Amino acid sequence: QVQLAESGGGLVQPGRSLRLSCEASGSISSVNDMGWYRQAPGKQRELVATISNSAVTNYADSIKDRFIISRAWNKNMVWLKMNDLKPEDTAVYFCFAEIGDSENRFSDYWGQGTQVTVSS
């Protein structure tokens, strides 16, 4: 059983920063990509940022110069530092990870989501 636990969401004023954290735990032999998606009310879930197991990053154009994704290799953790937040960044943010078991079978796992609200 694998679990992803997110933290760090909340209410913040425009222009401020937040850092989201996510830790994967359970029956984990290896981890490929980790990252973040978000879903705003009435919209589809969209990619925010990913980081591979070789530290290659990928960002959505809408956040590319404001958000930074990073990863702790020995703890199966991923962070998303969000700077200069805008009201349009308001969404539920979901952590995901591609995790392999003892037989090298990989599956995608998702966290429960953490709410980020940007408002004055």
C-alpha atoms as a PDB file:
ATOM      1  CA  GLN A   1       0.000   0.000   0.000  1.00  0.00           C
ATOM      2  CA  VAL A   2       1.324   3.423  -0.983  1.00  0.00           C
ATOM      3  CA  GLN A   3       0.180   6.760   0.387  1.00  0.00           C
ATOM      4  CA  LEU A   4       0.946  10.330  -0.633  1.00  0.00           C
ATOM      5  CA  ALA A   5       0.501  12.972   2.046  1.00  0.00           C
ATOM      6  CA  GLU A   6       0.362  16.649   1.076  1.00  0.00           C
ATOM      7  CA  SER A   7       0.651  19.731   3.229  1.00  0.00           C
ATOM      8  CA  GLY A   8       1.213  23.465   2.946  1.00  0.00           C
ATOM      9  CA  GLY A   9      -1.909  24.806   1.297  1.00  0.00           C
ATOM     10  CA  GLY A  10      -3.924  27.719   2.602  1.00  0.00           C
ATOM     11  CA  LEU A  11      -5.199  31.230   2.024  1.00  0.00           C
ATOM     12  CA  VAL A  12      -2.662  33.792   0.829  1.00  0.00           C
ATOM     13  CA  GLN A  13      -2.759  37.309  -0.600  1.00  0.00           C
ATOM     14  CA  PRO A  14      -1.746  37.979  -4.212  1.00  0.00           C
ATOM     15  CA  GLY A  15       1.993  38.378  -4.625  1.00  0.00           C
ATOM     16  CA  ARG A  16       2.830  36.206  -1.626  1.00  0.00           C
ATOM     17  CA  SER A  17       4.416  32.743  -1.534  1.00  0.00           C
ATOM     18  CA  LEU A  18       3.508  29.252  -0.352  1.00  0.00           C
ATOM     19  CA  ARG A  19       5.367  25.966  -0.305  1.00  0.00           C
ATOM     20  CA  LEU A  20       3.578  22.674  -0.787  1.00  0.00           C
ATOM     21  CA  SER A  21       5.075  19.420   0.470  1.00  0.00           C
ATOM     22  CA  CYS A  22       4.316  15.810  -0.407  1.00  0.00           C
ATOM     23  CA  GLU A  23       5.764  12.602   1.007  1.00  0.00           C
ATOM     24  CA  ALA A  24       5.247   9.125  -0.408  1.00  0.00           C
ATOM     25  CA  SER A  25       5.254   6.231   2.039  1.00  0.00           C
ATOM     26  CA  GLY A  26       4.468   2.521   2.098  1.00  0.00           C
ATOM     27  CA  SER A  27       5.611  -0.341  -0.122  1.00  0.00           C
ATOM     28  CA  ILE A  28       7.990   1.568  -2.364  1.00  0.00           C
ATOM     29  CA  SER A  29      10.922   0.041  -4.221  1.00  0.00           C
ATOM     30  CA  SER A  30      11.594   2.906  -6.597  1.00  0.00           C
ATOM     31  CA  VAL A  31      10.101   6.198  -7.730  1.00  0.00           C
ATOM     32  CA  ASN A  32      10.167   7.680 -11.205  1.00  0.00           C
ATOM     33  CA  ASP A  33       8.427  10.995 -11.803  1.00  0.00           C
ATOM     34  CA  MET A  34       6.904  13.043  -8.987  1.00  0.00           C
ATOM     35  CA  GLY A  35       4.990  16.232  -9.370  1.00  0.00           C
ATOM     36  CA  TRP A  36       1.947  18.398  -8.961  1.00  0.00           C
ATOM     37  CA  TYR A  37      -1.328  18.912 -10.777  1.00  0.00           C
ATOM     38  CA  ARG A  38      -4.104  21.336  -9.893  1.00  0.00           C
ATOM     39  CA  GLN A  39      -7.828  21.607 -10.444  1.00  0.00           C
ATOM     40  CA  ALA A  40      -9.757  24.851 -10.237  1.00  0.00           C
ATOM     41  CA  PRO A  41     -13.541  24.894  -9.776  1.00  0.00           C
ATOM     42  CA  GLY A  42     -15.300  23.967 -12.989  1.00  0.00           C
ATOM     43  CA  LYS A  43     -12.055  23.133 -14.779  1.00  0.00           C
ATOM     44  CA  GLN A  44     -10.153  19.996 -15.644  1.00  0.00           C
ATOM     45  CA  ARG A  45      -7.122  18.876 -13.685  1.00  0.00           C
ATOM     46  CA  GLU A  46      -3.974  20.334 -15.262  1.00  0.00           C
ATOM     47  CA  LEU A  47      -0.251  19.758 -14.987  1.00  0.00           C
ATOM     48  CA  VAL A  48       1.672  22.216 -12.842  1.00  0.00           C
ATOM     49  CA  ALA A  49       5.173  20.737 -12.636  1.00  0.00           C
ATOM     50  CA  THR A  50       6.999  17.419 -12.650  1.00  0.00           C
ATOM     51  CA  ILE A  51      10.478  16.250 -11.749  1.00  0.00           C
ATOM     52  CA  SER A  52      12.014  13.002 -12.924  1.00  0.00           C
ATOM     53  CA  ASN A  53      14.327  10.673 -11.026  1.00  0.00           C
ATOM     54  CA  SER A  54      17.205  12.308 -12.885  1.00  0.00           C
ATOM     55  CA  ALA A  55      16.078  15.784 -11.812  1.00  0.00           C
ATOM     56  CA  VAL A  56      14.666  16.820 -15.178  1.00  0.00           C
ATOM     57  CA  THR A  57      11.882  19.317 -14.566  1.00  0.00           C
ATOM     58  CA  ASN A  58       8.839  20.260 -16.601  1.00  0.00           C
ATOM     59  CA  TYR A  59       6.592  23.251 -15.907  1.00  0.00           C
ATOM     60  CA  ALA A  60       3.294  24.538 -17.224  1.00  0.00           C
ATOM     61  CA  ASP A  61       3.751  27.775 -19.154  1.00  0.00           C
ATOM     62  CA  SER A  62       1.386  29.633 -16.834  1.00  0.00           C
ATOM     63  CA  ILE A  63       3.653  29.153 -13.800  1.00  0.00           C
ATOM     64  CA  LYS A  64       7.082  28.590 -15.345  1.00  0.00           C
ATOM     65  CA  ASP A  65       8.815  31.685 -13.969  1.00  0.00           C
ATOM     66  CA  ARG A  66       7.081  31.684 -10.587  1.00  0.00           C
ATOM     67  CA  PHE A  67       7.013  28.104  -9.264  1.00  0.00           C
ATOM     68  CA  ILE A  68       9.940  25.831  -8.450  1.00  0.00           C
ATOM     69  CA  ILE A  69       9.705  22.062  -8.002  1.00  0.00           C
ATOM     70  CA  SER A  70      12.313  20.166  -6.002  1.00  0.00           C
ATOM     71  CA  ARG A  71      12.778  16.700  -4.623  1.00  0.00           C
ATOM     72  CA  ALA A  72      14.493  14.879  -1.741  1.00  0.00           C
ATOM     73  CA  TRP A  73      15.847  11.645  -3.128  1.00  0.00           C
ATOM     74  CA  ASN A  74      16.310   9.751   0.096  1.00  0.00           C
ATOM     75  CA  LYS A  75      12.874  10.572   1.501  1.00  0.00           C
ATOM     76  CA  ASN A  76      10.549  10.256  -1.503  1.00  0.00           C
ATOM     77  CA  MET A  77       9.458  13.828  -0.988  1.00  0.00           C
ATOM     78  CA  VAL A  78       8.622  16.567  -3.445  1.00  0.00           C
ATOM     79  CA  TRP A  79       8.030  20.263  -2.858  1.00  0.00           C
ATOM     80  CA  LEU A  80       6.470  23.050  -4.886  1.00  0.00           C
ATOM     81  CA  LYS A  81       7.570  26.573  -4.020  1.00  0.00           C
ATOM     82  CA  MET A  82       4.989  28.978  -5.378  1.00  0.00           C
ATOM     83  CA  ASN A  83       6.039  32.615  -5.666  1.00  0.00           C
ATOM     84  CA  ASP A  84       4.142  35.721  -6.758  1.00  0.00           C
ATOM     85  CA  LEU A  85       0.832  33.916  -6.423  1.00  0.00           C
ATOM     86  CA  LYS A  86      -2.113  35.169  -8.453  1.00  0.00           C
ATOM     87  CA  PRO A  87      -5.858  34.697  -7.985  1.00  0.00           C
ATOM     88  CA  GLU A  88      -5.872  32.388 -11.013  1.00  0.00           C
ATOM     89  CA  ASP A  89      -3.580  30.022  -9.102  1.00  0.00           C
ATOM     90  CA  THR A  90      -6.495  29.235  -6.791  1.00  0.00           C
ATOM     91  CA  ALA A  91      -7.135  25.500  -7.025  1.00  0.00           C
ATOM     92  CA  VAL A  92      -6.826  22.180  -5.271  1.00  0.00           C
ATOM     93  CA  TYR A  93      -3.256  20.988  -5.757  1.00  0.00           C
ATOM     94  CA  PHE A  94      -2.623  17.252  -6.071  1.00  0.00           C
ATOM     95  CA  CYS A  95       0.675  15.488  -5.607  1.00  0.00           C
ATOM     96  CA  PHE A  96       1.416  12.465  -7.767  1.00  0.00           C
ATOM     97  CA  ALA A  97       4.178   9.891  -8.013  1.00  0.00           C
ATOM     98  CA  GLU A  98       5.029   7.033 -10.336  1.00  0.00           C
ATOM     99  CA  ILE A  99       6.042   4.276  -7.939  1.00  0.00           C
ATOM    100  CA  GLY A 100       7.529   0.862  -8.555  1.00  0.00           C
ATOM    101  CA  ASP A 101       7.038  -2.247  -6.441  1.00  0.00           C
ATOM    102  CA  SER A 102       9.393  -5.134  -5.696  1.00  0.00           C
ATOM    103  CA  GLU A 103       8.650  -6.652  -9.105  1.00  0.00           C
ATOM    104  CA  ASN A 104       9.431  -3.388 -10.916  1.00  0.00           C
ATOM    105  CA  ARG A 105       5.817  -2.733 -11.809  1.00  0.00           C
ATOM    106  CA  PHE A 106       5.010   0.972 -11.848  1.00  0.00           C
ATOM    107  CA  SER A 107       1.736   2.667 -11.000  1.00  0.00           C
ATOM    108  CA  ASP A 108       0.616   6.271 -10.566  1.00  0.00           C
ATOM    109  CA  TYR A 109      -0.464   7.356  -7.097  1.00  0.00           C
ATOM    110  CA  TRP A 110      -2.237  10.550  -6.065  1.00  0.00           C
ATOM    111  CA  GLY A 111      -2.602  12.519  -2.879  1.00  0.00           C
ATOM    112  CA  GLN A 112      -5.908  13.749  -1.515  1.00  0.00           C
ATOM    113  CA  GLY A 113      -5.227  17.328  -2.566  1.00  0.00           C
ATOM    114  CA  THR A 114      -4.553  20.541  -0.698  1.00  0.00           C
ATOM    115  CA  GLN A 115      -6.495  23.755  -1.235  1.00  0.00           C
ATOM    116  CA  VAL A 116      -4.635  26.901  -2.281  1.00  0.00           C
ATOM    117  CA  THR A 117      -6.665  30.103  -2.295  1.00  0.00           C
ATOM    118  CA  VAL A 118      -5.171  33.381  -3.486  1.00  0.00           C
ATOM    119  CA  SER A 119      -7.305  36.347  -2.510  1.00  0.00           C
ATOM    120  CA  SER A 120      -7.008  39.784  -1.005  1.00  0.00           C
END
